[in-house]
Short mmCIF file of C-alpha atoms in Angstrom, two decimals:
data_model
loop_
_atom_site.label_atom_id
_atom_site.label_comp_id
_atom_site.label_asym_id
_atom_site.label_seq_id
_atom_site.Cartn_x
_atom_site.Cartn_y
_atom_site.Cartn_z
CA ARG A 630 89.70 99.56 101.69
CA LEU A 631 92.77 97.60 102.73
CA MET A 632 94.58 95.72 99.98
CA ARG A 633 97.06 93.02 101.07
CA ASP A 634 97.89 95.10 104.16
CA GLU A 635 100.12 97.30 102.00
CA TYR A 636 97.99 100.30 101.12
CA MET A 637 94.46 101.70 101.11
CA THR A 638 92.58 103.63 98.46
CA GLU A 639 90.10 106.46 98.94
CA ASN A 640 87.86 108.26 96.49
CA ARG A 641 88.13 112.05 96.57
CA ILE A 642 85.81 114.53 94.88
CA MET A 643 87.09 117.07 92.39
CA LEU A 644 85.78 120.39 91.06
CA THR A 645 85.12 121.44 87.52
CA GLY A 646 84.77 124.99 86.27
CA HIS A 647 84.19 127.00 83.12
CA LYS A 648 83.34 130.50 81.99
CA GLU A 649 79.60 130.83 81.36
CA GLY A 650 78.89 130.21 77.70
CA CYS A 651 82.05 128.15 77.16
CA THR A 652 82.14 124.40 76.97
CA ASP A 653 85.82 124.00 77.88
CA SER A 654 86.23 123.05 81.51
CA ARG A 655 89.08 121.87 83.69
CA VAL A 656 89.20 119.94 86.93
CA ALA A 657 90.86 120.64 90.27
CA LEU A 658 91.48 118.28 93.18
CA ASN A 659 92.01 120.94 95.87
CA ASP A 660 90.43 124.23 94.87
CA ILE A 661 89.38 126.71 92.24
CA VAL A 662 90.21 130.28 93.23
CA ILE A 663 88.99 133.51 91.67
CA HIS A 664 91.32 136.35 92.60
CA SER A 665 92.42 139.76 91.41
CA LYS A 666 94.98 139.88 88.66
CA GLY A 667 97.75 142.44 88.41
CA SER A 668 97.59 145.37 90.80
CA LEU A 669 96.20 144.99 94.28
CA GLN A 670 92.49 145.55 94.05
CA ILE A 671 89.36 144.46 95.80
CA LEU A 672 86.96 142.46 93.67
CA SER A 673 83.19 142.66 93.76
CA LEU A 674 82.01 139.06 93.49
CA LYS A 675 78.33 138.22 93.13
CA VAL A 676 77.90 134.62 94.25
CA TYR A 677 74.92 132.56 93.11
CA VAL A 678 74.08 129.04 94.30
CA ASN A 679 71.74 127.08 92.04
CA GLY A 680 70.74 130.32 90.33
CA GLU A 681 69.84 132.16 93.55
CA LEU A 682 71.91 135.13 94.72
CA LEU A 683 73.75 134.23 97.93
CA SER A 684 75.59 137.52 98.45
CA THR A 685 77.92 140.08 96.94
CA TYR A 686 81.38 139.86 98.47
CA HIS A 687 83.99 142.61 98.38
CA ALA A 688 87.16 140.61 98.81
CA ASP A 689 90.56 139.74 97.41
CA GLY A 690 89.01 136.60 96.00
CA MET A 691 86.84 133.54 96.50
CA ILE A 692 88.04 130.01 97.22
CA ILE A 693 85.90 127.05 96.25
CA ALA A 694 87.52 124.01 97.83
CA THR A 695 87.01 120.29 98.11
CA PRO A 696 87.50 118.48 101.41
CA THR A 697 90.94 117.41 100.11
CA GLY A 698 91.83 121.09 99.63
CA SER A 699 90.36 122.19 102.95
CA THR A 700 93.75 122.13 104.72
CA GLY A 701 95.45 124.33 102.12
CA TYR A 702 94.52 127.80 100.93
CA ASN A 703 90.99 127.39 102.32
CA MET A 704 92.32 126.86 105.85
CA SER A 705 94.74 129.79 105.50
CA ALA A 706 91.79 132.03 104.61
CA GLY A 707 89.88 130.94 107.72
CA GLY A 708 87.82 128.16 106.16
CA PRO A 709 86.93 124.92 107.93
CA ILE A 710 89.05 121.79 107.96
CA VAL A 711 87.06 118.87 106.58
CA ASP A 712 87.71 115.13 106.44
CA PRO A 713 89.08 114.61 102.91
CA LYS A 714 86.71 111.70 102.29
CA GLY A 715 83.75 114.09 102.63
CA ASP A 716 81.36 114.85 99.79
CA ILE A 717 80.80 118.61 100.13
CA LEU A 718 81.88 121.92 98.60
CA LEU A 719 83.44 124.77 100.57
CA LEU A 720 82.98 128.44 99.67
CA THR A 721 85.46 130.71 101.48
CA PRO A 722 85.95 134.44 100.82
CA ASN A 723 89.60 135.49 100.88
CA ASN A 724 90.23 138.68 102.87
CA ALA A 725 86.63 139.82 102.70
CA HIS A 726 86.12 143.50 103.44
CA ASN A 727 83.15 143.15 105.77
CA LEU A 728 82.66 141.51 109.13
CA ASN A 729 79.94 139.03 108.18
CA SER A 730 81.81 137.04 105.55
CA LYS A 731 82.22 133.44 106.64
CA SER A 732 82.85 130.15 104.90
CA ILE A 733 79.81 128.24 103.75
CA VAL A 734 79.56 124.47 103.41
CA LEU A 735 77.48 123.49 100.39
CA SER A 736 75.98 120.32 99.00
CA PRO A 737 78.01 118.46 96.37
CA ASP A 738 75.03 118.88 94.01
CA ASP A 739 75.08 122.68 94.23
CA ILE A 740 76.18 124.75 91.24
CA ILE A 741 78.12 127.89 92.14
CA GLU A 742 78.26 130.87 89.80
CA ILE A 743 80.50 133.83 90.49
CA GLU A 744 79.98 137.06 88.56
CA ILE A 745 82.66 139.72 88.44
CA GLY A 746 81.05 143.01 89.44
CA ASP A 747 82.37 146.52 88.98
CA ARG A 748 83.73 148.66 91.80
CA ARG A 749 85.20 151.50 89.77
CA GLU A 750 83.81 153.84 87.17
CA GLN A 751 86.18 152.50 84.50
CA LYS A 752 84.85 148.94 85.01
CA ASP A 753 88.36 147.69 84.25
CA GLU A 754 88.73 145.17 87.07
CA VAL A 755 90.33 141.94 85.95
CA ALA A 756 90.21 138.64 87.81
CA ALA A 757 92.06 135.38 87.28
CA VAL A 758 90.91 131.82 87.81
CA SER A 759 93.36 129.33 89.31
CA TYR A 760 92.91 125.57 89.40
CA ASP A 761 95.05 124.07 92.17
CA GLY A 762 97.32 127.12 91.95
CA ASP A 763 97.69 127.27 88.16
CA ILE A 764 96.25 130.42 86.55
CA VAL A 765 94.37 129.38 83.46
CA GLU A 766 91.78 132.02 82.72
CA GLU A 767 91.04 135.73 82.93
CA LEU A 768 87.68 137.23 83.81
CA ALA A 769 86.41 140.77 83.19
CA VAL A 770 83.51 142.73 84.66
CA GLY A 771 80.25 140.97 83.79
CA ASP A 772 81.81 137.54 83.25
CA ARG A 773 80.36 134.61 85.15
CA PHE A 774 82.30 131.53 86.17
CA VAL A 775 80.47 128.27 86.92
CA ILE A 776 81.84 125.71 89.40
CA SER A 777 80.44 122.33 90.36
CA LYS A 778 81.50 118.92 91.56
CA ALA A 779 83.22 116.96 88.78
CA LYS A 780 81.59 113.75 87.57
CA ASN A 781 84.74 111.72 88.19
CA TYR A 782 86.60 111.05 91.42
CA THR A 783 90.33 110.84 92.06
CA ARG A 784 91.56 107.70 93.75
CA ILE A 785 94.16 108.38 96.41
CA CYS A 786 96.55 105.66 97.48
CA ARG A 787 97.40 105.80 101.20
CA LEU A 788 100.53 103.97 102.29
CA ASN A 789 99.69 103.98 105.98
CA LYS A 790 96.70 103.28 108.19
CA LYS A 791 96.76 106.59 110.06
CA SER A 792 93.34 108.17 110.42
CA PHE A 793 92.53 111.68 109.26
CA LEU A 794 92.25 112.79 112.90
CA GLU A 795 95.65 111.33 113.80
CA ILE A 796 97.30 113.10 110.86
CA LEU A 797 95.47 116.35 111.69
CA ARG A 798 96.45 116.12 115.37
CA LYS A 799 100.12 115.77 114.43
CA LYS A 800 99.94 118.69 112.00
CA MET A 801 98.22 120.89 114.58
CA GLU A 802 100.97 120.18 117.13
CA ILE A 803 103.48 121.68 114.71
CA TYR A 804 101.65 125.00 114.85
CA THR A 805 101.24 125.18 118.65
#
């Protein structure tokens, strides 16, 4: 809404995540990313939505993004660009090693669980969890990480009246 013709505020959704069985959780405005840690290795990621298996991805990682984060890492990995005022969750595999891996747009009420699977006999794969680019947790084979929409919103202060499409159009011109 416009306040004294000086600025506007918008509510933006955030994500929360925690290792299954732990009560400590953090929030992210843009994205939570599960990715390999250390040496270059493909991860086996079993993705569940509301307790139901969606698929097992063999990829460098998985990006769970908000609409605010859709123009960052999510977009670089081939995910959709979404109006930041939207109320949805984006699930985008990063460098998936099969041809059918696409981004999926999910309901804000969905609960996403990602289980680290094993790809090698040693079962020594290690993954990291990043919140908005900050690595905060390590995951081992068998660990599950739970991600959902946070209860609270972030209020963004906009200093101009430019629409999302106008800003996007100008950004896209840079890349053409």
